[in-house]
Coordinates of C-alpha atoms and ligand atoms in Angstrom, one line a residue:
M1 CA 52.1 6.2 -22.2
A2 CA 51.9 2.7 -20.8
K3 CA 48.9 0.7 -21.9
Q4 CA 46.2 -0.1 -19.3
R5 CA 46.2 -3.6 -18.1
V6 CA 43.5 -6.2 -18.8
L7 CA 43.3 -9.5 -16.9
S8 CA 41.2 -12.5 -17.6
G9 CA 41.3 -16.3 -17.2
M10 CA 39.7 -19.5 -18.3
Q11 CA 39.3 -22.8 -16.5
P12 CA 40.9 -25.7 -18.3
S13 CA 37.8 -27.9 -18.1
G14 CA 37.9 -29.3 -21.7
L15 CA 38.2 -28.5 -25.3
L16 CA 37.1 -25.1 -26.5
H17 CA 34.1 -24.7 -28.7
L18 CA 32.6 -22.2 -31.2
G19 CA 30.7 -20.5 -28.4
N20 CA 33.9 -19.9 -26.5
L21 CA 35.5 -18.5 -29.7
M22 CA 32.7 -16.1 -30.6
G23 CA 32.3 -15.1 -26.9
A24 CA 35.4 -14.7 -24.8
L25 CA 38.2 -15.5 -27.2
D26 CA 37.4 -13.2 -30.0
N27 CA 37.0 -10.4 -27.5
W28 CA 40.4 -11.2 -26.0
R29 CA 41.9 -11.2 -29.4
K30 CA 40.6 -7.7 -30.1
L31 CA 41.6 -6.3 -26.8
Q32 CA 45.3 -7.2 -27.2
D33 CA 46.0 -4.4 -29.6
Q34 CA 44.7 -1.7 -27.2
Y35 CA 45.6 -3.1 -23.8
D36 CA 48.4 -4.8 -21.9
C37 CA 46.6 -8.1 -21.8
H38 CA 47.3 -10.9 -19.3
Y39 CA 45.3 -14.1 -19.9
F40 CA 45.7 -17.1 -17.7
I41 CA 45.0 -20.8 -17.4
A42 CA 42.9 -20.9 -14.2
D43 CA 44.0 -24.4 -13.2
W44 CA 43.5 -23.8 -9.5
H45 CA 40.0 -22.6 -10.2
A46 CA 39.3 -25.8 -12.1
L47 CA 40.1 -27.6 -8.8
T48 CA 37.3 -25.9 -6.9
T49 CA 34.7 -28.0 -8.7
N50 CA 36.9 -30.9 -10.0
Y51 CA 39.2 -31.6 -7.2
A52 CA 38.8 -35.4 -7.1
D53 CA 39.9 -36.2 -10.7
T54 CA 42.8 -34.1 -11.9
S55 CA 43.9 -36.6 -14.6
N56 CA 43.1 -34.4 -17.5
I57 CA 44.0 -31.0 -16.2
R58 CA 47.5 -30.8 -17.8
T59 CA 46.2 -31.9 -21.2
H60 CA 43.3 -29.6 -21.1
S61 CA 45.5 -26.7 -20.1
R62 CA 47.8 -27.3 -23.1
E63 CA 44.9 -27.8 -25.5
M64 CA 43.4 -24.6 -24.3
V65 CA 46.5 -22.6 -25.0
I66 CA 46.7 -24.2 -28.4
D67 CA 43.1 -23.0 -29.1
W68 CA 43.9 -19.6 -27.7
I69 CA 46.8 -19.1 -30.1
A70 CA 45.0 -20.7 -33.0
A71 CA 42.2 -18.2 -32.4
G72 CA 44.6 -15.3 -32.7
L73 CA 46.0 -14.6 -29.3
D74 CA 49.6 -13.6 -29.8
P75 CA 52.1 -14.4 -27.1
E76 CA 54.2 -11.5 -28.4
K77 CA 51.4 -9.1 -27.6
S78 CA 49.7 -10.7 -24.6
V79 CA 51.1 -12.5 -21.6
L80 CA 49.7 -16.1 -21.6
F81 CA 50.4 -17.8 -18.3
Q82 CA 49.4 -20.6 -15.9
Q83 CA 48.0 -19.7 -12.5
S84 CA 49.7 -22.6 -10.7
L85 CA 53.1 -21.4 -12.0
V86 CA 52.7 -18.1 -10.3
P87 CA 52.5 -19.1 -6.6
E88 CA 52.2 -15.4 -5.5
H89 CA 48.4 -15.7 -6.4
A90 CA 48.1 -18.3 -3.6
V91 CA 50.0 -16.2 -1.1
L92 CA 47.9 -13.1 -1.8
H93 CA 44.8 -15.3 -1.5
V94 CA 45.9 -16.2 2.1
L95 CA 46.4 -12.6 3.0
L96 CA 43.1 -11.5 1.5
S97 CA 41.2 -14.4 3.1
M98 CA 42.2 -13.1 6.6
S99 CA 40.1 -9.9 6.2
T100 CA 37.3 -11.1 3.9
P101 CA 34.0 -11.6 6.0
L102 CA 32.4 -15.0 5.4
P103 CA 29.0 -13.7 4.6
W104 CA 30.4 -11.8 1.6
L105 CA 31.3 -15.2 0.1
E106 CA 28.1 -16.9 1.1
R107 CA 26.0 -14.3 -0.6
V108 CA 27.7 -14.7 -4.0
P109 CA 24.7 -15.6 -6.3
T110 CA 26.6 -18.4 -8.2
Y111 CA 27.7 -20.0 -4.9
K112 CA 24.3 -21.4 -3.9
E113 CA 23.2 -21.9 -7.5
K114 CA 26.2 -24.1 -8.3
M115 CA 26.0 -25.9 -5.0
D116 CA 22.4 -26.9 -5.8
Q117 CA 23.3 -27.8 -9.4
I118 CA 26.3 -30.1 -8.6
Q119 CA 24.9 -33.1 -6.9
D120 CA 27.4 -35.8 -7.8
R121 CA 30.2 -34.7 -5.5
E122 CA 30.8 -32.9 -2.2
M123 CA 30.8 -29.2 -2.9
N124 CA 30.8 -28.0 0.7
T125 CA 34.5 -27.4 0.6
Y126 CA 36.7 -24.6 1.8
G127 CA 38.1 -24.1 -1.7
F128 CA 34.8 -23.7 -3.4
L129 CA 33.5 -21.2 -0.9
G130 CA 36.7 -19.3 -1.1
Y131 CA 37.2 -19.2 -4.9
P132 CA 36.0 -15.5 -5.1
V133 CA 38.9 -14.6 -2.8
L134 CA 41.3 -16.5 -5.1
Q135 CA 39.7 -14.6 -8.0
A136 CA 40.3 -11.3 -6.2
A137 CA 43.9 -12.3 -5.7
D138 CA 44.3 -13.1 -9.4
I139 CA 43.0 -9.7 -10.4
L140 CA 44.5 -7.5 -7.7
I141 CA 48.0 -9.0 -7.9
Y142 CA 48.4 -7.5 -11.4
K143 CA 46.7 -4.2 -10.4
A144 CA 44.5 -4.8 -13.4
N145 CA 42.7 -1.7 -14.7
F146 CA 40.0 -3.7 -16.5
V147 CA 38.4 -7.1 -16.4
P148 CA 36.2 -8.2 -19.4
V149 CA 32.9 -9.4 -17.9
G150 CA 29.4 -10.2 -19.0
I151 CA 26.5 -8.8 -17.0
D152 CA 26.2 -12.0 -14.9
Q153 CA 29.8 -11.8 -13.7
L154 CA 29.5 -8.2 -12.4
P155 CA 28.8 -9.3 -8.8
H156 CA 32.1 -11.2 -8.8
L157 CA 34.0 -8.2 -9.9
E158 CA 32.3 -6.1 -7.3
L159 CA 33.3 -8.5 -4.7
T160 CA 36.9 -8.2 -5.9
R161 CA 36.7 -4.5 -5.6
E162 CA 35.2 -4.8 -2.0
I163 CA 38.0 -7.2 -1.0
G164 CA 40.7 -4.8 -2.3
R165 CA 39.0 -1.8 -0.7
R166 CA 38.9 -3.5 2.7
F167 CA 42.6 -4.4 2.4
N168 CA 43.4 -0.8 1.5
Q169 CA 41.4 0.6 4.5
F170 CA 43.3 -1.6 7.0
Y171 CA 46.8 -1.4 5.6
G172 CA 47.1 1.5 3.1
N173 CA 46.5 2.0 -0.6
V174 CA 48.0 -1.0 -2.4
F175 CA 45.3 -2.1 -4.8
P176 CA 43.6 0.1 -7.5
E177 CA 40.0 -0.8 -8.2
P178 CA 39.5 -2.8 -11.4
Q179 CA 36.8 -1.6 -13.7
P180 CA 34.5 -3.9 -15.7
L181 CA 35.0 -4.0 -19.4
M182 CA 31.4 -4.8 -20.3
T183 CA 31.1 -7.1 -23.3
E184 CA 28.0 -8.5 -25.0
F185 CA 28.6 -12.0 -26.2
P186 CA 26.4 -13.6 -28.8
K187 CA 24.9 -16.7 -27.3
L188 CA 25.5 -19.6 -29.7
P189 CA 23.0 -22.4 -29.9
G190 CA 24.5 -26.0 -29.9
T191 CA 23.5 -28.8 -32.2
D192 CA 20.4 -29.7 -30.0
G193 CA 19.2 -26.1 -30.0
R194 CA 20.1 -25.4 -26.3
K195 CA 23.0 -23.0 -25.5
M196 CA 26.3 -24.5 -26.7
S197 CA 27.9 -26.0 -23.7
K198 CA 30.3 -28.9 -22.8
S199 CA 27.9 -30.2 -20.3
Y200 CA 25.1 -30.7 -22.9
G201 CA 27.4 -32.5 -25.4
N202 CA 26.1 -30.3 -28.2
C203 CA 29.3 -28.4 -29.2
L204 CA 31.2 -27.7 -32.4
Y205 CA 34.7 -27.9 -31.1
L206 CA 37.6 -25.8 -32.5
S207 CA 39.5 -29.1 -32.7
D208 CA 36.8 -30.9 -34.6
S209 CA 37.8 -31.9 -38.1
P210 CA 35.8 -30.4 -41.1
D211 CA 34.2 -33.8 -41.4
A212 CA 33.1 -33.9 -37.8
I213 CA 31.7 -30.4 -38.1
T214 CA 29.9 -31.3 -41.3
K215 CA 28.3 -34.3 -39.6
K216 CA 27.2 -32.3 -36.6
V217 CA 25.7 -29.5 -38.6
M218 CA 23.9 -31.8 -40.9
A219 CA 22.3 -33.5 -37.9
M220 CA 21.5 -30.2 -36.1
V221 CA 18.0 -29.5 -35.0
T222 CA 16.1 -26.7 -36.9
D223 CA 12.6 -25.3 -36.4
P224 CA 11.0 -28.3 -34.6
A225 CA 7.6 -27.6 -36.2
R226 CA 9.1 -28.1 -39.7
Q227 CA 8.7 -31.8 -40.1
R228 CA 8.7 -32.1 -43.9
R229 CA 10.4 -30.2 -46.7
Q230 CA 7.0 -28.8 -47.9
D231 CA 6.2 -27.4 -44.4
P232 CA 6.9 -23.7 -44.0
G233 CA 9.5 -22.9 -41.3
N234 CA 10.2 -20.1 -38.9
P235 CA 13.8 -18.8 -38.9
D236 CA 13.0 -16.8 -35.7
I237 CA 13.0 -19.9 -33.6
C238 CA 15.4 -22.0 -35.7
P239 CA 18.8 -22.5 -34.0
L240 CA 20.6 -23.0 -37.3
F241 CA 19.4 -19.6 -38.4
A242 CA 21.1 -18.1 -35.4
L243 CA 24.4 -19.6 -36.7
N244 CA 23.6 -18.3 -40.2
K245 CA 23.3 -14.8 -38.8
I246 CA 26.8 -15.0 -37.5
F247 CA 28.6 -16.9 -40.3
A248 CA 26.6 -16.6 -43.5
P249 CA 26.5 -13.5 -45.7
K250 CA 23.6 -11.1 -45.1
A251 CA 22.2 -11.7 -48.5
W252 CA 21.8 -15.4 -47.8
C253 CA 20.1 -14.8 -44.4
E254 CA 17.7 -12.4 -46.1
H255 CA 17.0 -15.1 -48.7
V256 CA 16.4 -17.8 -46.1
N257 CA 14.3 -15.5 -44.0
V258 CA 11.8 -15.2 -46.9
E259 CA 12.1 -18.6 -48.5
C260 CA 12.0 -20.7 -45.3
R261 CA 8.6 -19.1 -44.4
R262 CA 7.0 -20.3 -47.6
A263 CA 8.9 -23.6 -47.8
G264 CA 10.9 -22.3 -50.8
I265 CA 14.1 -23.7 -49.3
G266 CA 14.8 -26.9 -47.5
C267 CA 16.9 -27.3 -44.3
V268 CA 19.5 -29.5 -46.0
D269 CA 20.3 -26.8 -48.5
D270 CA 20.4 -24.2 -45.8
K271 CA 22.8 -26.4 -43.8
K272 CA 25.1 -26.9 -46.8
E273 CA 25.3 -23.2 -47.4
L274 CA 26.0 -22.5 -43.7
L275 CA 28.7 -25.2 -43.7
K276 CA 30.4 -23.5 -46.7
H277 CA 30.9 -20.3 -44.7
L278 CA 31.5 -21.9 -41.3
L279 CA 34.3 -24.2 -42.6
A280 CA 35.9 -21.3 -44.6
F281 CA 35.8 -19.2 -41.4
L282 CA 37.4 -22.0 -39.3
A283 CA 40.0 -23.1 -41.9
P284 CA 42.8 -20.7 -41.0
L285 CA 42.3 -21.4 -37.3
Q286 CA 42.4 -25.1 -37.9
E287 CA 45.5 -24.7 -40.0
R288 CA 47.3 -22.8 -37.2
R289 CA 46.0 -25.4 -34.7
K290 CA 47.6 -28.3 -36.7
T291 CA 51.0 -26.5 -36.7
L292 CA 50.8 -25.9 -32.9
V293 CA 49.8 -29.4 -32.0
N294 CA 52.9 -30.6 -33.8
D295 CA 55.1 -28.4 -31.8
P296 CA 54.6 -29.2 -28.1
K297 CA 57.9 -27.7 -27.1
R298 CA 56.8 -24.3 -28.3
I299 CA 53.6 -24.5 -26.2
T300 CA 55.6 -25.3 -23.1
E301 CA 57.9 -22.4 -23.8
I302 CA 55.0 -20.0 -24.3
I303 CA 53.4 -21.0 -21.0
Q304 CA 56.7 -20.9 -19.1
E305 CA 57.8 -17.5 -20.6
G306 CA 54.4 -16.0 -20.0
S307 CA 54.4 -17.3 -16.4
R308 CA 57.8 -15.9 -15.8
K309 CA 56.7 -12.4 -17.0
A310 CA 53.5 -12.6 -14.9
R311 CA 55.5 -13.6 -11.9
T312 CA 57.7 -10.5 -12.1
I313 CA 54.7 -8.3 -11.7
A314 CA 53.0 -10.6 -9.1
A315 CA 56.1 -10.7 -6.9
Q316 CA 56.4 -6.9 -7.0
T317 CA 52.7 -6.4 -5.9
L318 CA 53.0 -9.1 -3.2
A319 CA 56.1 -7.4 -1.8
E320 CA 54.0 -4.2 -1.6
A321 CA 51.2 -6.0 0.2
N322 CA 53.6 -7.6 2.6
E323 CA 55.2 -4.3 3.3
A324 CA 51.8 -2.6 3.9
M325 CA 50.9 -5.4 6.3
K326 CA 54.3 -5.1 8.0
L327 CA 55.1 -8.7 7.5
Ligands
SF4_1 S1 15.4 -23.6 -43.8 FE1 17.0 -22.9 -42.5 S2 16.0 -21.3 -41.2 FE2 14.4 -22.6 -42.1 S3 14.0 -24.1 -40.6 FE3 15.4 -25.0 -42.1 S4 17.4 -24.6 -41.2 FE4 15.9 -23.3 -40.1

């Protein structure tokens, strides 16, 4: 029996960090054994917020694919492709935009939120308002059965389902409804204790050298109330302890959980122990990364081959949509 299809994408907006790895990427890696996975570089989506300066988009796209493969995505198992190399997404976007009511787009929760957040450039653009329609086209054109989502992205997927349903009502049953593949991502704290995010400049990047990671971890904030070595600390509010729970063995976490509270262990020792496990965990990924960086031709081939495969499916669905619309 054919495997069910999973579709997901990522915007090439910069280097990937540990939070991306433990969240989306690791989940993508696990899914590829069970599903027919299609993962794409959402370069057109990156334009919706960063349309004015596109100077880094190519480099970021390639770096992202390097990170994907280094993290265990296998181009033999999954189709890795670039959205802008499959122009059928744009054509379906036009077709779907004809029947999508404007208020559906204006009520998307992240639309107003982002509009208020981004103050340094004009966001009142057609592309930004319409990006959920492009997202619907991305998903529907592969007739994806599942889309991995966190709880906050559920409204987006629901909108895709509504857009597909409306098309089907007018023209006939072309698009199946994609289902959410709910995933709980651990939220990783960054070096300043806030959520790890590029915009905060607090990330441990997958491309960071072991030295760079060591420097960042050694400077990482811990329990802010623990000023001196002899002060007892509280692991429950310590960002470093949150990393310990993911990367250090259980026995070490239990030890810290007791000793920190009675000042039996210092933060420097705890950081050194975390580093031992974190660097060992990242070593194979960084080894693979090094090999891939030195083989740019292979990266180009992987993206082109994946996009070719994706295009075959996309063209077939677009032909069905055109036929249904009697174009
Ligand atoms: S000993 Fe570890 S858990 Fe306790 S405050 Fe320091 S870094 Fe955090």
